[in-house]
mmCIF file of C-alpha atoms and ligand atoms in Angstrom:
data_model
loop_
_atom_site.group_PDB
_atom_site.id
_atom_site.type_symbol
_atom_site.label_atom_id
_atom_site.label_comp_id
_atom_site.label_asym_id
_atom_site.label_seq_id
_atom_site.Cartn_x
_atom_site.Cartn_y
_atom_site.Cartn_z
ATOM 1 C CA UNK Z 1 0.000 0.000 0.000
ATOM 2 C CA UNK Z 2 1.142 3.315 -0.875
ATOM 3 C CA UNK Z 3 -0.019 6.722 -0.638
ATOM 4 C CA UNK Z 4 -0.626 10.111 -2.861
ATOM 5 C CA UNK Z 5 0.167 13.000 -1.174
ATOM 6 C CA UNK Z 6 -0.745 16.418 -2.249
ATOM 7 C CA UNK Z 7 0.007 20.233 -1.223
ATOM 8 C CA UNK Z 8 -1.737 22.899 -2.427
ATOM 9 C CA UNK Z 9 -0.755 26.806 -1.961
ATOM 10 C CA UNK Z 10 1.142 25.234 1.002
ATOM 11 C CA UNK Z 11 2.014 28.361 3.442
ATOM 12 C CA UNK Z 12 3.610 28.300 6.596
ATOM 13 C CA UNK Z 13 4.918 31.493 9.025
ATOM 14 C CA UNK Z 14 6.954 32.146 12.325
ATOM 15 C CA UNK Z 15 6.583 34.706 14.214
ATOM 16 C CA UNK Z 16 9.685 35.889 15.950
ATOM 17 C CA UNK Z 17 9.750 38.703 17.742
ATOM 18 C CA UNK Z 18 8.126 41.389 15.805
ATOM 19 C CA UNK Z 19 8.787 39.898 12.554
ATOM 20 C CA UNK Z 20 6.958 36.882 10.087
ATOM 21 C CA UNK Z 21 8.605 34.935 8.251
ATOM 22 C CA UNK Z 22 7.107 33.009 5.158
ATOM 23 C CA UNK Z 23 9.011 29.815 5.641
ATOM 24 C CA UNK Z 24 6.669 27.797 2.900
ATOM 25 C CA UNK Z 25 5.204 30.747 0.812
ATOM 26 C CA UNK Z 26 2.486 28.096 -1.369
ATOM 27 C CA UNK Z 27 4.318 25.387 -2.235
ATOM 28 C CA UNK Z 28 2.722 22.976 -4.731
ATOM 29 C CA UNK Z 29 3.519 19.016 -4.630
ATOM 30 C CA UNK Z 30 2.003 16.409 -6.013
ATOM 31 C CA UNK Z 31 3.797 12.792 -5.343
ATOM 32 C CA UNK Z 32 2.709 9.903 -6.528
ATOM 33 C CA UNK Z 33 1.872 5.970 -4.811
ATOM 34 C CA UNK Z 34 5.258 4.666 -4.592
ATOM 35 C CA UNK Z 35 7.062 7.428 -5.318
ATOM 36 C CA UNK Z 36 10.571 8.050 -4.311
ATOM 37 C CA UNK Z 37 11.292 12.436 -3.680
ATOM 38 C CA UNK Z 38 14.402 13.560 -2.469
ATOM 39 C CA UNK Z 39 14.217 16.868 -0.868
ATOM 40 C CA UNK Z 40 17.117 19.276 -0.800
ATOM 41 C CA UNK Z 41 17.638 22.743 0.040
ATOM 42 C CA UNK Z 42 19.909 24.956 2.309
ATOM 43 C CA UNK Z 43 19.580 24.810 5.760
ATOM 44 C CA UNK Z 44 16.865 27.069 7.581
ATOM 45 C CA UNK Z 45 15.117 26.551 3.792
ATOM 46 C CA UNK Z 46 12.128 24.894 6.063
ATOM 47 C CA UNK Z 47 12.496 20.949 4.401
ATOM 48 C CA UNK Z 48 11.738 20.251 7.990
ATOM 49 C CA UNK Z 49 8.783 22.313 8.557
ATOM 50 C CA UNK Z 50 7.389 20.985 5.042
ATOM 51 C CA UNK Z 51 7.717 17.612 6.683
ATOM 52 C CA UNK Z 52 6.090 18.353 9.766
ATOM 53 C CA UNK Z 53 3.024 19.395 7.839
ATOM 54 C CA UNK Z 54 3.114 16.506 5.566
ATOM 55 C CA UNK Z 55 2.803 14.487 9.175
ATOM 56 C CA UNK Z 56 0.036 16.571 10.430
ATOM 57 C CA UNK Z 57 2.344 17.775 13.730
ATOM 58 C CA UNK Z 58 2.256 21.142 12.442
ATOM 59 C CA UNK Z 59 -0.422 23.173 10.611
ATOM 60 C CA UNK Z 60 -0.312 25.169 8.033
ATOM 61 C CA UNK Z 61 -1.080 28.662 7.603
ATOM 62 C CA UNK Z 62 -3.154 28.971 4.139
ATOM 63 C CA UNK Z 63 -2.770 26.174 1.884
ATOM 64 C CA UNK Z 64 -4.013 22.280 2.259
ATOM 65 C CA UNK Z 65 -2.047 18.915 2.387
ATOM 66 C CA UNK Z 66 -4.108 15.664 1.551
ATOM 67 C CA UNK Z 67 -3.194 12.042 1.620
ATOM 68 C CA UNK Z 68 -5.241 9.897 -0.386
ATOM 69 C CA UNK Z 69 -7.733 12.866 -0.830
ATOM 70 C CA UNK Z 70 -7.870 13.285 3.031
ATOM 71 C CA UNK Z 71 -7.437 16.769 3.914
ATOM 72 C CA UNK Z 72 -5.297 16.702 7.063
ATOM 73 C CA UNK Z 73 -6.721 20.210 7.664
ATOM 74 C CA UNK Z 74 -9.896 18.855 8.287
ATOM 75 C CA UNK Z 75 -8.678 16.420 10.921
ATOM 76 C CA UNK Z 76 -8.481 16.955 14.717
ATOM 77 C CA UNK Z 77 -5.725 15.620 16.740
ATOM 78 C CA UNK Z 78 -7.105 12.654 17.587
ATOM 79 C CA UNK Z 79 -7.670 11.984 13.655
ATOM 80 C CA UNK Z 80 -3.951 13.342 12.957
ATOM 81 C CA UNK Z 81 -2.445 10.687 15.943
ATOM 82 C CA UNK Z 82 -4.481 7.687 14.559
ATOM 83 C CA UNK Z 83 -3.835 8.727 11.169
ATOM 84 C CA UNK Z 84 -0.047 8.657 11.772
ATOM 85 C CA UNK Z 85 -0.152 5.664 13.988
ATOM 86 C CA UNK Z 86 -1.822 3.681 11.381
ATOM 87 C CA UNK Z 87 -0.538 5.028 8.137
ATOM 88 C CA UNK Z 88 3.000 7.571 8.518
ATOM 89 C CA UNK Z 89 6.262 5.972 8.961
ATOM 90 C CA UNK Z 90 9.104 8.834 10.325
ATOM 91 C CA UNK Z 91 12.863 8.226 10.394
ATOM 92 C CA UNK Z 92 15.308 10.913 11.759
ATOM 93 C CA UNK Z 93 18.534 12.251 11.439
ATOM 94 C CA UNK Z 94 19.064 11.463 15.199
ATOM 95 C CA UNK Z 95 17.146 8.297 15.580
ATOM 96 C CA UNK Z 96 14.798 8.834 18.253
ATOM 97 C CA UNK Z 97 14.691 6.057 19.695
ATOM 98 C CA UNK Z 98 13.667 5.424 23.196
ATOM 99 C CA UNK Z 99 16.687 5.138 25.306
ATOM 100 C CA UNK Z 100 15.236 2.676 28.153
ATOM 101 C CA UNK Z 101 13.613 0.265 25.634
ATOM 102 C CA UNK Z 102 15.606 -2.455 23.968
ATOM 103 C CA UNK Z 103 15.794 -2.955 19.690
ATOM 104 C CA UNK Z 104 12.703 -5.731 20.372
ATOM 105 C CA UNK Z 105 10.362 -3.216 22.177
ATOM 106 C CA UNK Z 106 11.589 0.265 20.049
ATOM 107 C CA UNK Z 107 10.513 -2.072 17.147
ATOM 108 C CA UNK Z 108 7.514 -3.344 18.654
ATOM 109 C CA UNK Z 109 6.243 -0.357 19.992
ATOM 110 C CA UNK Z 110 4.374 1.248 16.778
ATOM 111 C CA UNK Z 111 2.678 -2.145 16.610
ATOM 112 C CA UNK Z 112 1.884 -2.640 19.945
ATOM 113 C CA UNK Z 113 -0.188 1.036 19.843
ATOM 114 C CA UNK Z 114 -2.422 -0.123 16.334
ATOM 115 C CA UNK Z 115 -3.388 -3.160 18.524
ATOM 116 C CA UNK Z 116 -0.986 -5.678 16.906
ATOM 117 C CA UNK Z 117 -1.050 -9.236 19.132
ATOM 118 C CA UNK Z 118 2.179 -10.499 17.269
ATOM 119 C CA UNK Z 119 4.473 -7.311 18.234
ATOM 120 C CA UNK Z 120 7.363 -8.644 19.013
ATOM 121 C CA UNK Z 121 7.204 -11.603 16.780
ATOM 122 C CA UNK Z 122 6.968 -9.432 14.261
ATOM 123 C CA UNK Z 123 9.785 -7.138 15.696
ATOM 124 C CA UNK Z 124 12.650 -9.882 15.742
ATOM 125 C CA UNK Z 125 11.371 -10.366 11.983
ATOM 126 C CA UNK Z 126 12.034 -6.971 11.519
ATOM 127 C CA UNK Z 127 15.380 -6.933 13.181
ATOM 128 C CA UNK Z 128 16.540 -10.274 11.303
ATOM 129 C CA UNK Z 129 15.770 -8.567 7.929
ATOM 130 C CA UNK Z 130 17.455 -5.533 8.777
ATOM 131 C CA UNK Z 131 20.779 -8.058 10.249
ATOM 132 C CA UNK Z 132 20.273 -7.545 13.808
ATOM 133 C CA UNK Z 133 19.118 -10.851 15.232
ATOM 134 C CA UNK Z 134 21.662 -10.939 17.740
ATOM 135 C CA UNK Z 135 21.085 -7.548 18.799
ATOM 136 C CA UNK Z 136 17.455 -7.808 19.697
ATOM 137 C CA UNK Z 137 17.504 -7.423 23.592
ATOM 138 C CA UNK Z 138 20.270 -4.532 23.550
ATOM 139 C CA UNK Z 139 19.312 -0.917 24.393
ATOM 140 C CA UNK Z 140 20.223 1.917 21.979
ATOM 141 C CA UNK Z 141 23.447 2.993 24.140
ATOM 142 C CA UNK Z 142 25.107 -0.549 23.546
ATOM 143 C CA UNK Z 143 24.604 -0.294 19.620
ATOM 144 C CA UNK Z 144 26.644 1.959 17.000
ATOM 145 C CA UNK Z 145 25.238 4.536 15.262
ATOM 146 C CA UNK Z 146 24.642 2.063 12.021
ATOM 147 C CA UNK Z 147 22.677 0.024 14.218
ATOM 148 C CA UNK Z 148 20.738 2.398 15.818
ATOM 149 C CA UNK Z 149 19.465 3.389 12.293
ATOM 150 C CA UNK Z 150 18.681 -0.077 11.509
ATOM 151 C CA UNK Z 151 16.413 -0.155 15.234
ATOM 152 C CA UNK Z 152 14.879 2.964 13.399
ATOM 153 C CA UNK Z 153 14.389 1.671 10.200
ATOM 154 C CA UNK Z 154 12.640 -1.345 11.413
ATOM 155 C CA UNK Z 155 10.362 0.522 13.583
ATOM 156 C CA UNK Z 156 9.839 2.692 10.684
ATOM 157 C CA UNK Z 157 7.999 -0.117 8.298
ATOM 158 C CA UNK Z 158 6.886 -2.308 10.790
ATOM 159 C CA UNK Z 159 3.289 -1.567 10.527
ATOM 160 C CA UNK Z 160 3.407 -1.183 7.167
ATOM 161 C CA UNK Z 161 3.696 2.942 6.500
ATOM 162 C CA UNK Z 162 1.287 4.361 3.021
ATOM 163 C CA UNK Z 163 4.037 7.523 3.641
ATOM 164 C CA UNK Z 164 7.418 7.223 4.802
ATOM 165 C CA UNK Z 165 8.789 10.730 5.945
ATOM 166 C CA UNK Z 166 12.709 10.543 6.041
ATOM 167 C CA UNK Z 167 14.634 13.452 7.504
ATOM 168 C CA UNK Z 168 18.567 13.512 7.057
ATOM 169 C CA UNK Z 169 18.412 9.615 7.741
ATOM 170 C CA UNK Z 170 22.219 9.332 6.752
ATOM 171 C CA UNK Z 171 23.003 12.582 8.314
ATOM 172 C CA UNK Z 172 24.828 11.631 11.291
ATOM 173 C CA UNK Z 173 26.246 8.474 9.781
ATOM 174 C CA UNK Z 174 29.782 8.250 7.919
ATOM 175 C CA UNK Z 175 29.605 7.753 4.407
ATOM 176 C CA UNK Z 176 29.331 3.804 4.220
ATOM 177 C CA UNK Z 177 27.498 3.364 7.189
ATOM 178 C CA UNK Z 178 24.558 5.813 5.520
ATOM 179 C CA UNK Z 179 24.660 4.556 2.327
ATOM 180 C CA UNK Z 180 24.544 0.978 3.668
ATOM 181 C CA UNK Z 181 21.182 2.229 5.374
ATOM 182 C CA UNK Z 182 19.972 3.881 2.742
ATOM 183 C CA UNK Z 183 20.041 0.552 0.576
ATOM 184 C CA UNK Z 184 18.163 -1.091 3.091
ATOM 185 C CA UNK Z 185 15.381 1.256 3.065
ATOM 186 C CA UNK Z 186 15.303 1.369 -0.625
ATOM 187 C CA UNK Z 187 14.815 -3.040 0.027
ATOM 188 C CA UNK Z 188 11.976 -2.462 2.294
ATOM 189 C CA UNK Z 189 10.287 0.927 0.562
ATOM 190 C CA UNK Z 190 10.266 -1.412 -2.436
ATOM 191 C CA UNK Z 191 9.128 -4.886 -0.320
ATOM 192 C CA UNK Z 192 6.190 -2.407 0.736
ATOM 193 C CA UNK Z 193 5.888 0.140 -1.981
ATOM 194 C CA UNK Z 194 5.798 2.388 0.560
ATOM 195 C CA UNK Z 195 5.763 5.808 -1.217
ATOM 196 C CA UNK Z 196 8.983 7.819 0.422
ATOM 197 C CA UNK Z 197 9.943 11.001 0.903
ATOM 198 C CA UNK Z 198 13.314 12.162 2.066
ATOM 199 C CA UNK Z 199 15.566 14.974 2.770
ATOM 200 C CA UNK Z 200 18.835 14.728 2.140
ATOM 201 C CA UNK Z 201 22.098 17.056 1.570
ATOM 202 C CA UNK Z 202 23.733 14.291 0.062
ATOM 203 C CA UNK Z 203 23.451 14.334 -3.961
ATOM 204 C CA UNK Z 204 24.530 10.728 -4.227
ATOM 205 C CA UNK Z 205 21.695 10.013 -1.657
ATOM 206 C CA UNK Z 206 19.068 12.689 -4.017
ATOM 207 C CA UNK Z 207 20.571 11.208 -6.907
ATOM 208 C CA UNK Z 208 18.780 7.600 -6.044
ATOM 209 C CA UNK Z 209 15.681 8.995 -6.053
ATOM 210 C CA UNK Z 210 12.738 9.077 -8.744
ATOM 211 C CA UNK Z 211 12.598 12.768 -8.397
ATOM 212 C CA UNK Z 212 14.010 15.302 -6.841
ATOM 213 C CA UNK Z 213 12.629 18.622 -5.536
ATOM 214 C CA UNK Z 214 14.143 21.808 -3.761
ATOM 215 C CA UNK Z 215 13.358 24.308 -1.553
ATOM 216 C CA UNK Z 216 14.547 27.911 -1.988
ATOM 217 C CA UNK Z 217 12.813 31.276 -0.787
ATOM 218 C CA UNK Z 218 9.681 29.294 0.397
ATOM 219 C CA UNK Z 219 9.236 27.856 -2.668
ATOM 220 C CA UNK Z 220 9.883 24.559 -4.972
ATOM 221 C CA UNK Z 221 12.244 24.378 -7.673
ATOM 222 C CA UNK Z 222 12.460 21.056 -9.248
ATOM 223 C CA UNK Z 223 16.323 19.862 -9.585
HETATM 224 P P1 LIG M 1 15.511 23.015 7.303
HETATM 225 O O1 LIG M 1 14.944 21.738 7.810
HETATM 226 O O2 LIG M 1 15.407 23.191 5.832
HETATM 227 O O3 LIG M 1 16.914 23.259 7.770
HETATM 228 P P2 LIG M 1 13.495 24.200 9.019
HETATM 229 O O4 LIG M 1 12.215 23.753 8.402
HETATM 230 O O5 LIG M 1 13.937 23.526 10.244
HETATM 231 O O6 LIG M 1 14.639 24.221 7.915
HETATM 232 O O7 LIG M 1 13.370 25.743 9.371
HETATM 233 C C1 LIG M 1 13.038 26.725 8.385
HETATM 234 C C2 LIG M 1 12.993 28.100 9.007
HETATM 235 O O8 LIG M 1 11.881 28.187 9.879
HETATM 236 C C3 LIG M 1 14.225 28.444 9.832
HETATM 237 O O9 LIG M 1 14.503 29.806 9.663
HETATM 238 C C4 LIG M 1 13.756 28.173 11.246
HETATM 239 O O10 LIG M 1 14.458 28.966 12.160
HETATM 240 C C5 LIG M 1 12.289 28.558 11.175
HETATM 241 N N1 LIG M 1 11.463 27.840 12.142
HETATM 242 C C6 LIG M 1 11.189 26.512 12.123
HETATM 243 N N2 LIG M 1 10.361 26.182 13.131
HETATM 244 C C7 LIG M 1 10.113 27.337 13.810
HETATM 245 C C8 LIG M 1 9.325 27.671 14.952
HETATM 246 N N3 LIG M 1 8.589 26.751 15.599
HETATM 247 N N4 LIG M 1 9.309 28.960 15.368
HETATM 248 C C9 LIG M 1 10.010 29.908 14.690
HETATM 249 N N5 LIG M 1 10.766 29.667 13.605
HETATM 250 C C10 LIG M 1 10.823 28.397 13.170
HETATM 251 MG MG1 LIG M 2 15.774 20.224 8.939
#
């Protein structure tokens, strides 16, 4: 399963201090089921805040985001947590994982909260396909970075994300370690079909995508 996603006239503003800035000034997107977008841009160009609104943990200004034709502007929080729950996937630059839970239960955790009975069945699965059988019962602090990603990763697609939002995933890795992640969740995007998208400052990383977009002045530029 795969989702569309959509943005339309997206717009989003800070305030600071006396002044607004237009950090999305109506940014139009259209990716497709399955599709692979790389998303580039300098830092500060708001990549992130685009992908907070693509998640529904941030709301936009003017402008409307829809997966599969549901408006997330129309949802409430509830809708927005149960949407994400069932249906987002997220992987970060800096893991986030949760420190005092091992690989098994990080894994199992997105399962466990749609209801799943099999959670950690389906965890060490998850952890064999991504090569960390062994490493099942260790907590984050007693794995490498690589690893850690790999935890992530497999919590990522474990309940089988529509829309898997990717920010920096190789950034804090050295150049083999993130590209040997990267492969991996090119293995399980296309296992699932999951439709990805993914900032990156790497080109090499951009370049593996179907499409790549950028951000500059609030706006989309395609590369
Ligand atoms: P990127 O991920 O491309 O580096 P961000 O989306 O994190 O950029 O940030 C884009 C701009 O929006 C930056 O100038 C940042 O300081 C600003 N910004 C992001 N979130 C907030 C916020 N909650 N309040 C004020 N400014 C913010
Ligand atoms: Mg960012």
């Amino acid at each position: 399963m795969s989702a569309r996603v959509v943005c339309r006239g997206l717009t989003r503003r800070f305030q600071v201090r006396e002044r607004t800035i237009t950090v999305l000034d109506g940014i139009d997107l259209e990716v497709e089921p399955g599709e692979f977008v790389a998303l580039v841009g300098p830092s500060g160009s708001g990549k992130s805040t685009l992908l907070g609104l693509l998640a529904g943990l941030d709301r936009a200004d003017a402008g409307t985001v829809s997966i599969d034709g549901q408006e997330l502007g129309a949802l409430d929080e509830d809708e927005l947590a149960l949407l994400r729950r069932r249906r987002l996937g997220f992987v970060f630059q800096d893991f986030q994982l949760l420190e005092h839970l091992t690989a098994r239960e990080n894994v199992a955790l997105p399962l466990e909260l749609i209801g799943a009975r099999d959670s950690f069945e389906r965890a060490d699965a998850l952890l064999a396909r991504v090569g960390l059988a062994d490493r099942i019962t260790h907590l984050p602090s007693r794995l490498s970075g690589g690893e850690n990603q790999r935890v992530a990763l497999a919590r990522a697609f474990a309940h089988r994300p529509e829309l898997l939002l990717a920010d920096e995933p190789t950034g804090s890795l050295d150049r083999v370690t993130g590209l040997e992640a990267l492969a991996l969740l090119e293995e399980l995007r296309r296992e699932q079909g999951t439709t990805l998208i993914m900032v990156t400052h790497d080109p090499d990383v951009a370049a593996r995508a179907d499409r790549t977009i950028e951000l500059a002045a609030g706006r989309l530029v395609t590369a």
